[in-house]
Each structure stands twice: as structure tokens, then as C-alpha cells.
Coordinates of C-alpha atoms in Angstrom, one line a residue:
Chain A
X1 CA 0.0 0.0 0.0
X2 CA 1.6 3.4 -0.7
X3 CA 1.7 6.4 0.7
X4 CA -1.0 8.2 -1.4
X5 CA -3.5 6.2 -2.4
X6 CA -6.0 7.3 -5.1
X7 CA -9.1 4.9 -6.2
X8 CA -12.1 5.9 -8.6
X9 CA -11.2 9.5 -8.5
X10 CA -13.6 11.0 -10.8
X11 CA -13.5 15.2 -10.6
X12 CA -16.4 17.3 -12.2
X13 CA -16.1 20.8 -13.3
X14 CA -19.5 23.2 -13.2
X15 CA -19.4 25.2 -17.0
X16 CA -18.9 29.0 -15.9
X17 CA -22.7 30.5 -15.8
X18 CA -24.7 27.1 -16.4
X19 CA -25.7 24.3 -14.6
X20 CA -23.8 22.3 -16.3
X21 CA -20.8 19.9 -15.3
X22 CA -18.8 18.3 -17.4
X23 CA -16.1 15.8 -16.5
X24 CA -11.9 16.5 -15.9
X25 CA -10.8 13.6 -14.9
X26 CA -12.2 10.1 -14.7
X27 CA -12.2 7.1 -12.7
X28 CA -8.3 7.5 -11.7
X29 CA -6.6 5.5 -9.4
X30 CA -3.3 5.6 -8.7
X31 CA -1.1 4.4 -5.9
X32 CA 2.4 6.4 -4.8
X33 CA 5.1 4.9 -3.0
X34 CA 6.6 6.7 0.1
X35 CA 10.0 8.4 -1.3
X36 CA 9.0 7.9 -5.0
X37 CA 9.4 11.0 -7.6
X38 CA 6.3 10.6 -9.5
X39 CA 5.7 12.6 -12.7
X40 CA 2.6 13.0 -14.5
X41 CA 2.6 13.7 -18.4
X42 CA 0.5 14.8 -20.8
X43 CA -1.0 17.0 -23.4
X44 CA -3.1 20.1 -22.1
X45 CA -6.8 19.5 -21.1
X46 CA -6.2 15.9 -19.9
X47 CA -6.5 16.6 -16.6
X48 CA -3.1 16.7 -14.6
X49 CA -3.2 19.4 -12.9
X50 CA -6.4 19.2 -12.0
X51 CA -5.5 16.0 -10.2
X52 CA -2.6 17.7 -8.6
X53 CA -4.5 20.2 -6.9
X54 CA -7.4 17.7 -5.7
X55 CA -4.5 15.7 -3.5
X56 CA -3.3 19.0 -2.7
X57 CA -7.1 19.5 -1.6
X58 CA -7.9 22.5 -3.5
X59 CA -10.5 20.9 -5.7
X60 CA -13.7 18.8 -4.6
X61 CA -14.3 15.6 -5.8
X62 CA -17.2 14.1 -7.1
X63 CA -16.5 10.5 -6.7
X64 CA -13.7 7.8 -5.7
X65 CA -11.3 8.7 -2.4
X66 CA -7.8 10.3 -2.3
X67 CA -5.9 9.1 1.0
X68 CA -2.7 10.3 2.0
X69 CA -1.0 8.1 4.9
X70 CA -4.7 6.6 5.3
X71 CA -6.1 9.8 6.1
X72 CA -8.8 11.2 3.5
X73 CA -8.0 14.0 1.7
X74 CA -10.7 16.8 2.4
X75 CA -8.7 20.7 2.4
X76 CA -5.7 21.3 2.0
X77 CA -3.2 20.3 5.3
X78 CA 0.6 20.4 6.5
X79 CA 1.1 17.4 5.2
X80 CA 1.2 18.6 1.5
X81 CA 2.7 21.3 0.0
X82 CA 2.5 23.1 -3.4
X83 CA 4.9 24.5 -6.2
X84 CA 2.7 26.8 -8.8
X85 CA 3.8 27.7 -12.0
X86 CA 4.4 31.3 -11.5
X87 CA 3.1 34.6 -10.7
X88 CA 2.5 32.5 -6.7
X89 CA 5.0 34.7 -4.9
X90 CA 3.7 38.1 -3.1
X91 CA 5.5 40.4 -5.3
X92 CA 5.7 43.1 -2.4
X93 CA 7.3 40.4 0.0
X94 CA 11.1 40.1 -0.3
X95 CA 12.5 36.6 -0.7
X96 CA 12.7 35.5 2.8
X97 CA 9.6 36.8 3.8
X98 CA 7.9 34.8 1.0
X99 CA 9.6 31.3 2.2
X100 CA 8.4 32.8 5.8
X101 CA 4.7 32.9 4.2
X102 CA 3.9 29.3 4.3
X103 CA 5.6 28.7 8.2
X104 CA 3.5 31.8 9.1
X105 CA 0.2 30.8 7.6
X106 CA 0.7 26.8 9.1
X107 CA 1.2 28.8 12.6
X108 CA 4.9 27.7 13.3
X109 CA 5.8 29.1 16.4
X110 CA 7.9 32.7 16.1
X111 CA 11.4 31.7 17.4
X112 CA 12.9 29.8 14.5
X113 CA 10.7 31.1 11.9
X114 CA 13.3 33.6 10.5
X115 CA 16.0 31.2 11.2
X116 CA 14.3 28.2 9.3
X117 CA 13.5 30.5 6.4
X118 CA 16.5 31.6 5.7
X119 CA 18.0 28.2 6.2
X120 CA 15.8 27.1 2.9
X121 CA 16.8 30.4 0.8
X122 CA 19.9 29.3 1.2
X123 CA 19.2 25.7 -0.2
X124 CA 17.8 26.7 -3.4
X125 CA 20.9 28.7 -3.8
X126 CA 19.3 32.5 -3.6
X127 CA 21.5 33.7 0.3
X128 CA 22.4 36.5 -1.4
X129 CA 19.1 37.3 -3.0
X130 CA 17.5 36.9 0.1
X131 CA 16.0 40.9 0.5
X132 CA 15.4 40.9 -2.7
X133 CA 11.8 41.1 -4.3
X134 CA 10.2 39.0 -7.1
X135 CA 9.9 41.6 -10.1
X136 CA 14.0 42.1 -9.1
X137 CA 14.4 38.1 -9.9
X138 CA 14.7 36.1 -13.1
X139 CA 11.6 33.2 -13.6
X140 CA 14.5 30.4 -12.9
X141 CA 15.1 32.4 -9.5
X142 CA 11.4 32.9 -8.9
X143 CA 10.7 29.0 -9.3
X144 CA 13.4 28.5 -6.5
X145 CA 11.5 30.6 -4.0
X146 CA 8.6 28.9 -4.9
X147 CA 10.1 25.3 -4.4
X148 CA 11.7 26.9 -1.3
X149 CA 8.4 28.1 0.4
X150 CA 6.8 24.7 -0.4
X151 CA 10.0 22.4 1.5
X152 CA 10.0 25.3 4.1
X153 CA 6.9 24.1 5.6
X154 CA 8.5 20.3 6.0
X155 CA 5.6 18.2 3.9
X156 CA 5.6 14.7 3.3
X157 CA 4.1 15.2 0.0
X158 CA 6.0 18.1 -2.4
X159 CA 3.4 18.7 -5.3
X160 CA 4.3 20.7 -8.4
X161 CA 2.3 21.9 -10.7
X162 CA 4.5 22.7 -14.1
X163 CA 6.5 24.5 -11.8
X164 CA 9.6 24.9 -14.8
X165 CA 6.7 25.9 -17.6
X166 CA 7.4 29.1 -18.0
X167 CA 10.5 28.3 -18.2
X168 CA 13.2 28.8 -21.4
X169 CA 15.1 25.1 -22.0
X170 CA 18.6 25.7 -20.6
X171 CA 17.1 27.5 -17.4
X172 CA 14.7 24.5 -16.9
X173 CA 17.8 21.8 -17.3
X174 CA 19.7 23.4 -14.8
X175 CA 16.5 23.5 -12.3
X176 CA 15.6 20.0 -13.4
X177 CA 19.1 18.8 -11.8
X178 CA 18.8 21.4 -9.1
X179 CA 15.5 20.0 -7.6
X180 CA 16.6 16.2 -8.1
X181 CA 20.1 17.4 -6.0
X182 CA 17.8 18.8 -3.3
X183 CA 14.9 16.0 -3.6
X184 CA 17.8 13.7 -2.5
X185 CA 18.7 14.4 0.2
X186 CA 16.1 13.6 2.4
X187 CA 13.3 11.8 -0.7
X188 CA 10.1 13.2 0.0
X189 CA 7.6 11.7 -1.7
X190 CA 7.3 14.3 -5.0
X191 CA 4.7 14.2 -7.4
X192 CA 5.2 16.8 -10.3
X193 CA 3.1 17.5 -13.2
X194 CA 4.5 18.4 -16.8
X195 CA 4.1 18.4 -20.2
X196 CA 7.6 17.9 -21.5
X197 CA 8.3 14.3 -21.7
X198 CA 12.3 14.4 -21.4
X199 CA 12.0 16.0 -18.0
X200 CA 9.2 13.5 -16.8
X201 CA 11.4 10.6 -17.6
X202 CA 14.4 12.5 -16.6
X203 CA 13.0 13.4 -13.5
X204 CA 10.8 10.3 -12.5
X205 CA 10.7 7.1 -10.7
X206 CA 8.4 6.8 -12.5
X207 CA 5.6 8.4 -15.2
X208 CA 2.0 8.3 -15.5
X209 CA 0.5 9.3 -18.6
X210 CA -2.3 10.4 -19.0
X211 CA -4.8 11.1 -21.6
X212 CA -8.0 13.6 -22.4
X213 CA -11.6 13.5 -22.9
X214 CA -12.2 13.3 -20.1
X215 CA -9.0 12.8 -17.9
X216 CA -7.5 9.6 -17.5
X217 CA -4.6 7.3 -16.7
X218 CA -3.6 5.7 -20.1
X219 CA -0.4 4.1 -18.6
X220 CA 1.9 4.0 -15.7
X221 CA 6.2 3.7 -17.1
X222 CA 8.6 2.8 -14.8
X223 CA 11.7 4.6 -15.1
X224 CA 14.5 2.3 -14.7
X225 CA 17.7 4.9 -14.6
X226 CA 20.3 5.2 -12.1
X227 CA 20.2 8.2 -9.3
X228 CA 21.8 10.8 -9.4
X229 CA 20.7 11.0 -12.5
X230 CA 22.9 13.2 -15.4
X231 CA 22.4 14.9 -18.4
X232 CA 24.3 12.2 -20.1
X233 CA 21.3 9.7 -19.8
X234 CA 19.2 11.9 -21.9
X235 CA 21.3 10.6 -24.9
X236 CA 21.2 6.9 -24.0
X237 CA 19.6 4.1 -25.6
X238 CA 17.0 3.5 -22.7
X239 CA 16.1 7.7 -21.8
X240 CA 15.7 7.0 -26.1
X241 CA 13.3 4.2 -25.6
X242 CA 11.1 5.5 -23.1
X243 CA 10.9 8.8 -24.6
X244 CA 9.5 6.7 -28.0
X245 CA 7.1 5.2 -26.2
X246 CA 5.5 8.4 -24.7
X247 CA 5.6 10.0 -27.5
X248 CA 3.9 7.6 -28.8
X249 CA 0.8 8.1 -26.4
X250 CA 0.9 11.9 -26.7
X251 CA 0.8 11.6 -30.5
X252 CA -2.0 9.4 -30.5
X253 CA -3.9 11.7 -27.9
X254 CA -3.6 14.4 -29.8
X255 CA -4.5 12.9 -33.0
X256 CA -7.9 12.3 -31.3
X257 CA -7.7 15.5 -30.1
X258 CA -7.9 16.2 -34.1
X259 CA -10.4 13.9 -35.0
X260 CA -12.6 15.6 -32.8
X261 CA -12.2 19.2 -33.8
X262 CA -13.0 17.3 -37.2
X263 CA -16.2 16.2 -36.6
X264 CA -17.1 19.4 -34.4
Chain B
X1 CA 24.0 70.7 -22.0
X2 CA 21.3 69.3 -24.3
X3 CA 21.3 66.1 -22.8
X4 CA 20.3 67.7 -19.2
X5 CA 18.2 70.0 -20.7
X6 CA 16.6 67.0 -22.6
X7 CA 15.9 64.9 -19.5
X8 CA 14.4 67.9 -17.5
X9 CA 12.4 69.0 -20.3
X10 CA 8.7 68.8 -18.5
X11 CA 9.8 70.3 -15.6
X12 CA 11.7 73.0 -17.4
X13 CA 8.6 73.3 -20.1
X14 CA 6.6 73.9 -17.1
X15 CA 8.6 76.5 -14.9
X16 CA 9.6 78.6 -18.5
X17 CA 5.4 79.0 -19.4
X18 CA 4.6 80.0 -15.0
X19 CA 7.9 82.2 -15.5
X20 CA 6.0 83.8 -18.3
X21 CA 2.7 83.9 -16.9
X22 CA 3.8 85.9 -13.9
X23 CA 5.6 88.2 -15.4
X24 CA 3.2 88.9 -18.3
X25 CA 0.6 89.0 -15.1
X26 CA 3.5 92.0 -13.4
X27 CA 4.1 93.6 -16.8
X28 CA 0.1 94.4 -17.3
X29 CA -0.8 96.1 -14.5
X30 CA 2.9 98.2 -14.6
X31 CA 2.4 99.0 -17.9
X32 CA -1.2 100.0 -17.3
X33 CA -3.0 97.7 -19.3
X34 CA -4.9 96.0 -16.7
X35 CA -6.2 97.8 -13.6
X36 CA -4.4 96.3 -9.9
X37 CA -8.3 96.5 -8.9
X38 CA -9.1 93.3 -10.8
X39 CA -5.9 91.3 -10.9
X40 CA -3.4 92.1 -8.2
X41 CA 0.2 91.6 -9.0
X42 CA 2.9 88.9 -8.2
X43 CA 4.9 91.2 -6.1
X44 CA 1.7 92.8 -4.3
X45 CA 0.7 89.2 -3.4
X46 CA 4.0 88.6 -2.2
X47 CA 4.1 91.4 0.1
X48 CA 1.0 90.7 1.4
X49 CA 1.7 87.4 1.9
X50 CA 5.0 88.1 3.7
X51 CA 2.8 90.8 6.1
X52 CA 0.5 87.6 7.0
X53 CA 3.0 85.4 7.6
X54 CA 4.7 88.5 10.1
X55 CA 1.0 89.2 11.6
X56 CA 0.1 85.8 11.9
X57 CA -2.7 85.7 10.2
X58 CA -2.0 83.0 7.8
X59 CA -0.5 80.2 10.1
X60 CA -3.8 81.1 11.7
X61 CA -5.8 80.4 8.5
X62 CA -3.7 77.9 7.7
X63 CA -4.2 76.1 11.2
X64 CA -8.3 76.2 11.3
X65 CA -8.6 75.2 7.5
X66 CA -5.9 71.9 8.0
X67 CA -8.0 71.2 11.3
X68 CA -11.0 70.6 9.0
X69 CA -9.9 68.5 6.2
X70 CA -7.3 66.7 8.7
X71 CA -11.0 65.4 10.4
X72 CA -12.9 65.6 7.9
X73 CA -10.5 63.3 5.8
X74 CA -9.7 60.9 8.7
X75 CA -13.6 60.5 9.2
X76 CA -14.0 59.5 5.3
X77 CA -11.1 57.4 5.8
X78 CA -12.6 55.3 9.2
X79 CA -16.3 55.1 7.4
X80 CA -15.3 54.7 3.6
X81 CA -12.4 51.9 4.8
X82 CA -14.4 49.9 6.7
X83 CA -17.8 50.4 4.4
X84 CA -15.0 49.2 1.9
X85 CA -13.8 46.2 3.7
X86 CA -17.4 45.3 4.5
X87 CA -18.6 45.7 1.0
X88 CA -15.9 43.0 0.2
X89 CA -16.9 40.4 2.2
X90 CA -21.1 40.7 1.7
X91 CA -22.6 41.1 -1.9
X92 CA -25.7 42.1 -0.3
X93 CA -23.8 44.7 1.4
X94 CA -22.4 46.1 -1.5
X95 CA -25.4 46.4 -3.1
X96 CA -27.3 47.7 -0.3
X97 CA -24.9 50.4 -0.8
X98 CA -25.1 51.1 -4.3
X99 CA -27.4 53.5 -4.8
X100 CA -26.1 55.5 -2.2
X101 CA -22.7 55.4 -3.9
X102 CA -24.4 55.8 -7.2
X103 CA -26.3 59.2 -6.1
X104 CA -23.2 60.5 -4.4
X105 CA -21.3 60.3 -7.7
X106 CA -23.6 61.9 -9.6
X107 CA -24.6 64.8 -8.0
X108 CA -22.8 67.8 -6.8
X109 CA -21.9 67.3 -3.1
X110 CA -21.6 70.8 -2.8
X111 CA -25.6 71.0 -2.8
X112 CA -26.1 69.4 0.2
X113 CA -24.5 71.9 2.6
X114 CA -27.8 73.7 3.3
X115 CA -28.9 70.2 5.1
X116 CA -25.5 70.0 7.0
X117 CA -26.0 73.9 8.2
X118 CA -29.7 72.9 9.3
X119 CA -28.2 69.9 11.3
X120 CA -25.1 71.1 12.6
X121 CA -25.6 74.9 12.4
X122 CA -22.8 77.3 10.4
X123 CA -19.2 76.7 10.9
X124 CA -16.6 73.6 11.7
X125 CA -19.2 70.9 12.5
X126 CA -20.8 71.8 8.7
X127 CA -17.5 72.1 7.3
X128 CA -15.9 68.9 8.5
X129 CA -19.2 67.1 7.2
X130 CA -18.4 68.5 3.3
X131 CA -15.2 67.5 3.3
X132 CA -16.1 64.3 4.9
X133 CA -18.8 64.3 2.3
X134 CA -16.1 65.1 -0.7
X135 CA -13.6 62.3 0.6
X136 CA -15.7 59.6 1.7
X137 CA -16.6 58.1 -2.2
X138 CA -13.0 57.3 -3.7
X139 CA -11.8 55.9 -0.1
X140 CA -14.5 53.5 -0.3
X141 CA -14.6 52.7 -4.4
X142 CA -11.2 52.0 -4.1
X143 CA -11.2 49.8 -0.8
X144 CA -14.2 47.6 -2.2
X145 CA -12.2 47.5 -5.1
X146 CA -8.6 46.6 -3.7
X147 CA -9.9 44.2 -1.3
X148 CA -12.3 42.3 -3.9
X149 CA -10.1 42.0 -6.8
X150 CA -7.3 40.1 -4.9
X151 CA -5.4 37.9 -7.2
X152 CA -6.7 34.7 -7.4
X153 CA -3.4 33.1 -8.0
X154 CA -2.2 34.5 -4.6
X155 CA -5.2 33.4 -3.0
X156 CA -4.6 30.2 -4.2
X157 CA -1.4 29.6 -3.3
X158 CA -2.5 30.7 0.7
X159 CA -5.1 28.7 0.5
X160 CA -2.8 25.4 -0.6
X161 CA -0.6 26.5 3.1
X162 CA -4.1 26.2 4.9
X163 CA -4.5 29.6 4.8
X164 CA -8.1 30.9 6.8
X165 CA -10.2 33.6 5.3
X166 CA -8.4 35.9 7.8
X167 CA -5.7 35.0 6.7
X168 CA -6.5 36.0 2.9
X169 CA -7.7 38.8 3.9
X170 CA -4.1 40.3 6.2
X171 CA -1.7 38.5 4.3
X172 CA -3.0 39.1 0.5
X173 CA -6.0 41.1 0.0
X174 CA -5.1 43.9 1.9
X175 CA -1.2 44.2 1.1
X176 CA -1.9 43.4 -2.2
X177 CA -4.8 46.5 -2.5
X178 CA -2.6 48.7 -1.1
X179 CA -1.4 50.9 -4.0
X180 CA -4.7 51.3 -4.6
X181 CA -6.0 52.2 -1.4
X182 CA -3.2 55.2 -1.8
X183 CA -4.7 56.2 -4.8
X184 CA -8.0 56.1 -3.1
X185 CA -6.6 58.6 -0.3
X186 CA -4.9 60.7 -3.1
X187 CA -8.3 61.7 -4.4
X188 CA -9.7 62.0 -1.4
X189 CA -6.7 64.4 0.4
X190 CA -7.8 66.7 -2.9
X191 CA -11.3 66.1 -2.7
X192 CA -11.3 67.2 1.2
X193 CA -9.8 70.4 0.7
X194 CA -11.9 71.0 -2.2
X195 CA -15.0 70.7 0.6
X196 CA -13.5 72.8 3.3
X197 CA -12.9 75.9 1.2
X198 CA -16.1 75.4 -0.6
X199 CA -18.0 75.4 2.6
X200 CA -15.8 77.7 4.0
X201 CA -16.8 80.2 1.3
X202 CA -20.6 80.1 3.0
X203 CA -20.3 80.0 6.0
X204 CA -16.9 80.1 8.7
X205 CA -15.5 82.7 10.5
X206 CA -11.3 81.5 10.3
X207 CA -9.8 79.6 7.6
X208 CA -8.6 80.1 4.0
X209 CA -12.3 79.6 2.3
X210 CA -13.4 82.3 4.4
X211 CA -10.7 84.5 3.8
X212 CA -10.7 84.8 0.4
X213 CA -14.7 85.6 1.2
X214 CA -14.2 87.8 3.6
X215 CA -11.3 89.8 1.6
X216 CA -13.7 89.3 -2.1
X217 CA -16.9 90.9 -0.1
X218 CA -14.6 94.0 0.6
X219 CA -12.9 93.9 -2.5
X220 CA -9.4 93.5 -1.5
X221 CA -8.3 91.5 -4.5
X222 CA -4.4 91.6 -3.4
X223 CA -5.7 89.8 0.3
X224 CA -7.8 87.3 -1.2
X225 CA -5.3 86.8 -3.8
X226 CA -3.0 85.8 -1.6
X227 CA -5.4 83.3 0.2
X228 CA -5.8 81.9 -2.9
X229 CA -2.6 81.0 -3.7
X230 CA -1.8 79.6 -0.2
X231 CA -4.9 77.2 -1.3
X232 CA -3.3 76.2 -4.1
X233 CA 0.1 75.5 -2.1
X234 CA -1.4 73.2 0.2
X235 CA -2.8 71.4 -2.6
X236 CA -0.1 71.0 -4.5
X237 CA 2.3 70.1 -1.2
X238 CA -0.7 67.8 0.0
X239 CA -0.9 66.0 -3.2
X240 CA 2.8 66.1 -3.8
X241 CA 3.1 63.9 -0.5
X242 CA 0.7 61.6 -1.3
X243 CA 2.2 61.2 -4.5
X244 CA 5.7 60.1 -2.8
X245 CA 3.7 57.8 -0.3
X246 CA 2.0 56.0 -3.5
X247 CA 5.4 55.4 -5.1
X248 CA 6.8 53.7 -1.9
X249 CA 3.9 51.4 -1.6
X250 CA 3.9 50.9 -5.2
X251 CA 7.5 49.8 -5.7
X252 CA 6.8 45.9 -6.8
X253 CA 4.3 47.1 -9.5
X254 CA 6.8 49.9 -11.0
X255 CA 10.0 48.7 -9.3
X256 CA 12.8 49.1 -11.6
X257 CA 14.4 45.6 -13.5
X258 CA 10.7 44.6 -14.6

């Protein structure tokens, strides 16, 4: 039994000004190892984040159960923590004070608050940015206050939600080995949603693709690459072979995607 | 040369056309064109204004007419903040309100100082109700309007730490409404002087409104000239330091490096 534990999650979404619903994601179920780096791929509209944010406990459910250590997901809690894709950080709050924001708003008591803080500016490698503000910051620097406001709080869960998107490619490389070099050293268990397949396989134990109308799980992969991993793997025959293969799901997603827009 | 004269170019724009005002102003009545009756003259103004600054007659001015719109602007403040922060949290509120808001916008708030004068009598009580009346709109439009458009993203991202409506509301909402609510109080710090000389002009018996009354009513156009300018002073310091507060508060919308 793992650590998360996800059966017949089905999430509906009310149409803006109408009664009606229609359907994100679909009968998921999904089980996540304690200490496992999960990514979830896929094209857009199929539904990842909005799985993301119902374990996070942002969204209601309308069917199916999400359990996190046995306990049923309801609002959001300690226990999880979040990493957006921008635009998250209180642009009139310098950097400290926005890795203080999650401690203050989970009520950690005063003392150490400063002290733990700064401890986890420090980690992500922005010390001497801490008094700096977020317009001051480039979007790879933003993104590592971000991941260091969501470890600040000490989850068990690190959730991200395409938290490199925004991202051009060499700055998302380096913070692709960047969060894997911090991941390790204590392997929370991290699930992280994208749409780039190289950095899902790159990044993951392993990858769960999923596909649209309406959301679902079309296939679990398990990533079978060495840790830590490099940027040499990206060239070798097995990164090569998995990437195929997702590829290969994606295409055929969007291809329906296609005949769809066809026949509308 | 150029290059400074290039980068000061408003302000200088600006001093060389009051430069020219003034002194076509002095040059008129010297030269007998325009009679000192109707106009006054720079340097008469400034003598004047000197002799009221020796007699004391302008810091008293000065004192009874900042009394008023310092009240009368903390009062619209107090009641247009919190009707603000209450119209944020209740729809029904808000709407409750409307109309009120809707009337006060579109008629001249001058026009109900005869009410105020029947329910307070003539003089400060009156006054500091118009300029509470003049402020009390854009403090509260702009409150309402800080507090409710809070950026969803942020919200979201509190609300993922656990983060309690009272929470929102301190950490995000408010902080994040806050260049706003300094605009707000920049109209309103022009607005309230705008009421206390206008009601001052009816019906006081100290202040700058009534002194350029009292000095019109005789006809002593250099005297009321020179309360008129003080007006203007004020506003323009008034404004000036509101303006500086907005761009410290502001700094992470305009900050430099975006």
C-alpha cells in the first residue's frame, strides 16, 4: 500500500454561468510509494493538474477517495505542500519573507521562523538574494522561491504543478538537476506534473501518462535509470526508448484531439 | 547641455510657461494695461503674503482650515475603509450600498451643505461634514475595489498552506490592495480640501475659504489673492506627499528591473 493512495477519482467541473458539469478527470486510481518522484505527463486539457490540486485539496471531488497516509483528503493540510507555475509569490514580499509565508500561515511558532526561512533560501541557492523582491528576480530564481516556500513548511508530499513551464530550456535543465540534488537528500515523496516528456522521464521514478476527454490514466512507465541521475542519460539508448514510447501516447492523444475538432 | 536640458524637459517646459505667466501677469498692471483692482500683481501678493506670515494671520488660517480637512479626511477614511472592507466580504452589502454610492457620484456634493448647516448649524461641525462628504466616495470605491479584486493566483497559493479567510484577507488582500487604497486617499486628500474651502466660502469665520470671502466681499483683490494662492500651495504640497507615499507602496508594480 503506498503512501497516497487514489481509487475511482472522478472530478467534475460546473461550466462557468450554467448548470452544467462536465467531466476533468475520470475514474483514476493511482497508488504512490513513500519516497517515490512521480511525474505525471501529458497533453493540455487531460487533466493533470487538476488532479494535482485535488490531493493538494484545492478541488472537490465528485467520486472515488484520495488518501494520503490513510487519512482522507478533504482541504488542504501540513502534510502537502504546493509549487505553482508562476506569478504565486507576493510580489511586495522580499524573498525571505515569501519562504516565511507558508511557516506563518501553518502557525509555526515565532522563534525559529526567521531562522528556518533563511535556512531554505539558502538551499535553493538565492543567500544572497534573500531581500530581494520577485519583479528584481529572473523566472528560474522565482521558481526557486517557490520550491523553497513549499520544503519550508516540511511536507511529506511536495506537489508541483508545471512549476519549470514558464521556463526557457537551458534555465529548466539546470533547475531540473537542481531539484533532483535537493529532492535527494532527504526523498520526500514528489509528485510533479508536466508536459515535457524528457523531463518526466528524466526526473521520474516513474511516469503516468495520462490522456484527455475526459482525464484519465492511459499508462503507468517505470523509469528504470540510475540516481543521481545526469544529463548524459538523456542521450542513451533506454532515456531514447522511453521517450518513443511516450511519444507515442501523446501523438495518439492528440490525434484524437484532431479527430474531434473534425467532426465538431 | 542638451542632454540635461533634454531629461528635464517637462519640468523646465513647465517653470519657462509660469515664469511667463507671472511676469506677463506684473508687466500688465505696470504698464497700465490691466487695472491692480481686478488682478493684483505677483509682487503685491507677495508682500502681502509676507505681512500675513509677520501678523500671523496666515498660520492662523492655515491652522483652522488643516483642522477641518485633517477630520474631515480621517472620518472619510474610518467610514469609507471599513464600508469598503465590509462591501468586500457581503454582496448584499455592496449592493445595499449602491445606490447610495451611485447618487453621491452623480450629483454635486456641494448641494447638500444647506442640510448639513440645518443639522449642525454654520461653521466647523458643517465644514468637516463637506469635506467628509467630498472624501468619503473614492476611499471606499477604491477599498471595495482593492480588497475584492485580490489575485486569485495568490489566493490560491494561501489557500494550498491552509490559509483561513483571515488569513487571505491580512496577508494578501489587503497588502496586495494597497497601491490602490493610496490612490484612493490621493483623491480624497484633494477632494477634502476641495470641501472645506467650498464650505468655508458660506459659512466660517477662520480659515482660508473664508478669507478669500471675507477679503472678495470687501474687494481687496491683493488679500484674497493671496489666500488663494496659499490654497493652491497646500494642494499641490498635500498632493505632492501623497504622491511620494504612492510610489513607496507601489514599488513591486513599477519597481525598476521589470
Amino acid at each position: 500500500m503506498g503512501q497516497i493512495e487514489i481509487r475511482g477519482l472522478s472530478i467534475d467541473y460546473r461550466k462557468p454561468k450554467s448548470d452544467e458539469t462536465f467531466t476533468a478527470v475520470e475514474n483514476v486510481s493511482l497508488s504512490i510509494e513513500k519516497g517515490s518522484f512521480v511525474t505525471i505527463v501529458g497533453s493540455s486539457g487531460c487533466g493533470k493538474s487538476t488532479l494535482l490540486m485535488a490531493i493538494a485539496g484545492l478541488i472537490p471531488r465528485a467520486r472515488g477517495s484520495i488518501q494520503v497516509d490513510g487519512k482522507e483528503v478533504s482541504k488542504p493540510g501540513p502534510d502537502r505542500a504546493m509549487v505553482f507555475q508562476d506569478a504565486s509569490l507576493l510580489p511586495w514580499r522580499s524573498v525571505h519573507a515569501n519562504v516565511r509565508f507558508g511557516l506563518e500561515l501553518q502557525r509555526w511558532t515565532r522563534d525559529d521562523i526567521d531562522e528556518r526561512a533563511m535556512r531554505y533560501v539558502r538551499m535553493v541557492g538565492l543567500g544572497a538574494f534573500a531581500d530581494y523582491h520577485p519583479h528584481q528576480l529572473s523566472g528560474g530564481m522565482r521558481q526557486r522561491v517557490n520550491i523553497a516556500r513549499a520544503l519550508a513548511v516540511d511536507p511529506d508530499v511536495l506537489l508541483m504543478d508545471e512549476p519549470f513551464g514558464a521556463l526557457d530550456a537551458q534555465t529548466r535543465e539546470v533547475m531540473g538537476d537542481e531539484l533532483l540534488r535537493i529532492w535527494e537528500r532527504d526523498k520526500k515523496t514528489a509528485i510533479f506534473v508536466t508536459h515535457a516528456i524528457d523531463e518526466a522521464i528524466f526526473l521520474g521514478d516513474r511516469v503516468v501518462v495520462m490522456g484527455r476527454n475526459p482525464g484519465h490514466i492511459r499508462d503507468v512507465v517505470d523509469i528504470d535509470l540510475p540516481r543521481p541521475r545526469t544529463a548524459v542519460m538523456l542521450d542513451s539508448p533506454a532515456f531514447v526508448a522511453y521517450r518513443k514510447r511516450l511519444r507515442e501516447y501523446i501523438a495518439a492523444d492528440m490525434q484524437s484531439l484532431q479527430m474531434v475538432e473534425d467532426v465538431v | 547641455m542638451t542632454r540635461l536640458y533634454l531629461r528635464h524637459q517637462t519640468a523646465l517646459s513647465a517653470l519657462a510657461s509660469f515664469a511667463v505667466i507671472i511676469l506677463v501677469w506684473q508687466l500688465a498692471v505696470d504698464l497700465g494695461y490691466v487695472k491692480a483692482f481686478f488682478v493684483s500683481t505677483p509682487t503685491r501678493i507677495a508682500a502681502e503674503f509676507m505681512r500675513q506670515l509677520q501678523t500671523g494671520e496666515l498660520a492662523a488660517n492655515v491652522s483652522v482650515s488643516l483642522f477641518e480637512f485633517v477630520v474631515g479626511l480621517a472620518l472619510a477614511v474610518a467610514a469609507g475603509g471599513a464600508l469598503g472592507v465590509l462591501a468586500s466580504w457581503s454582496r448584499t452589502f455592496e449592493h445595499v450600498l449602491e445606490p447610495f454610492i451611485w447618487f453621491k457620484y452623480s450629483s454635486p456634493t456641494i448641494a447638500f451643505y444647506p442640510i448639513f448647516v440645518a443639522w449642525l448649524g454654520l461653521g466647523e461641525p458643517t465644514i468637516i461634514a463637506i469635506a467628509f462628504l467630498f472624501a468619503v466616495t473614492p476611499i471606499y470605491a477604491n477599498t471595495l475595489s482593492g480588497i475584492k479584486h485580490a489575485d486569485p493566483d495568490l489566493v490560491r497559493a494561501a489557500q494550498s498552506f491552509g490559509a483561513r479567510r483571515r488569513d487571505v484577507f491580512l496577508k494578501i488582500a489587503l497588502p496586495g490592495s494597497a497601491p490602490l487604497l493610496i490612490a484612493g486617499l490621493r483623491l480624497a486628500v484633494g477632494r477634502a480640501l476641495t470641501g472645506v474651502v467650498a464650505a468655508e466660502l458660506f459659512g466660517a469665520t477662520a480659515g482660508l475659504g473664508f478669507s478669500i470671502a471675507y477679503y472678495g466681499q470687501k474687494l481687496r483683490t491683493t488679500e484674497m489673492m493671496t489666500s488663494l494662492v496659499v490654497v493652491i500651495l497646500l494642494g499641490v504640497v498635500l498632493t505632492q506627499l501623497l504622491a511620494s507615499l504612492e510610489a513607496r507602496v507601489d514599488f513591486w508594480r513599477t519597481g525598476p528591473g521589470r
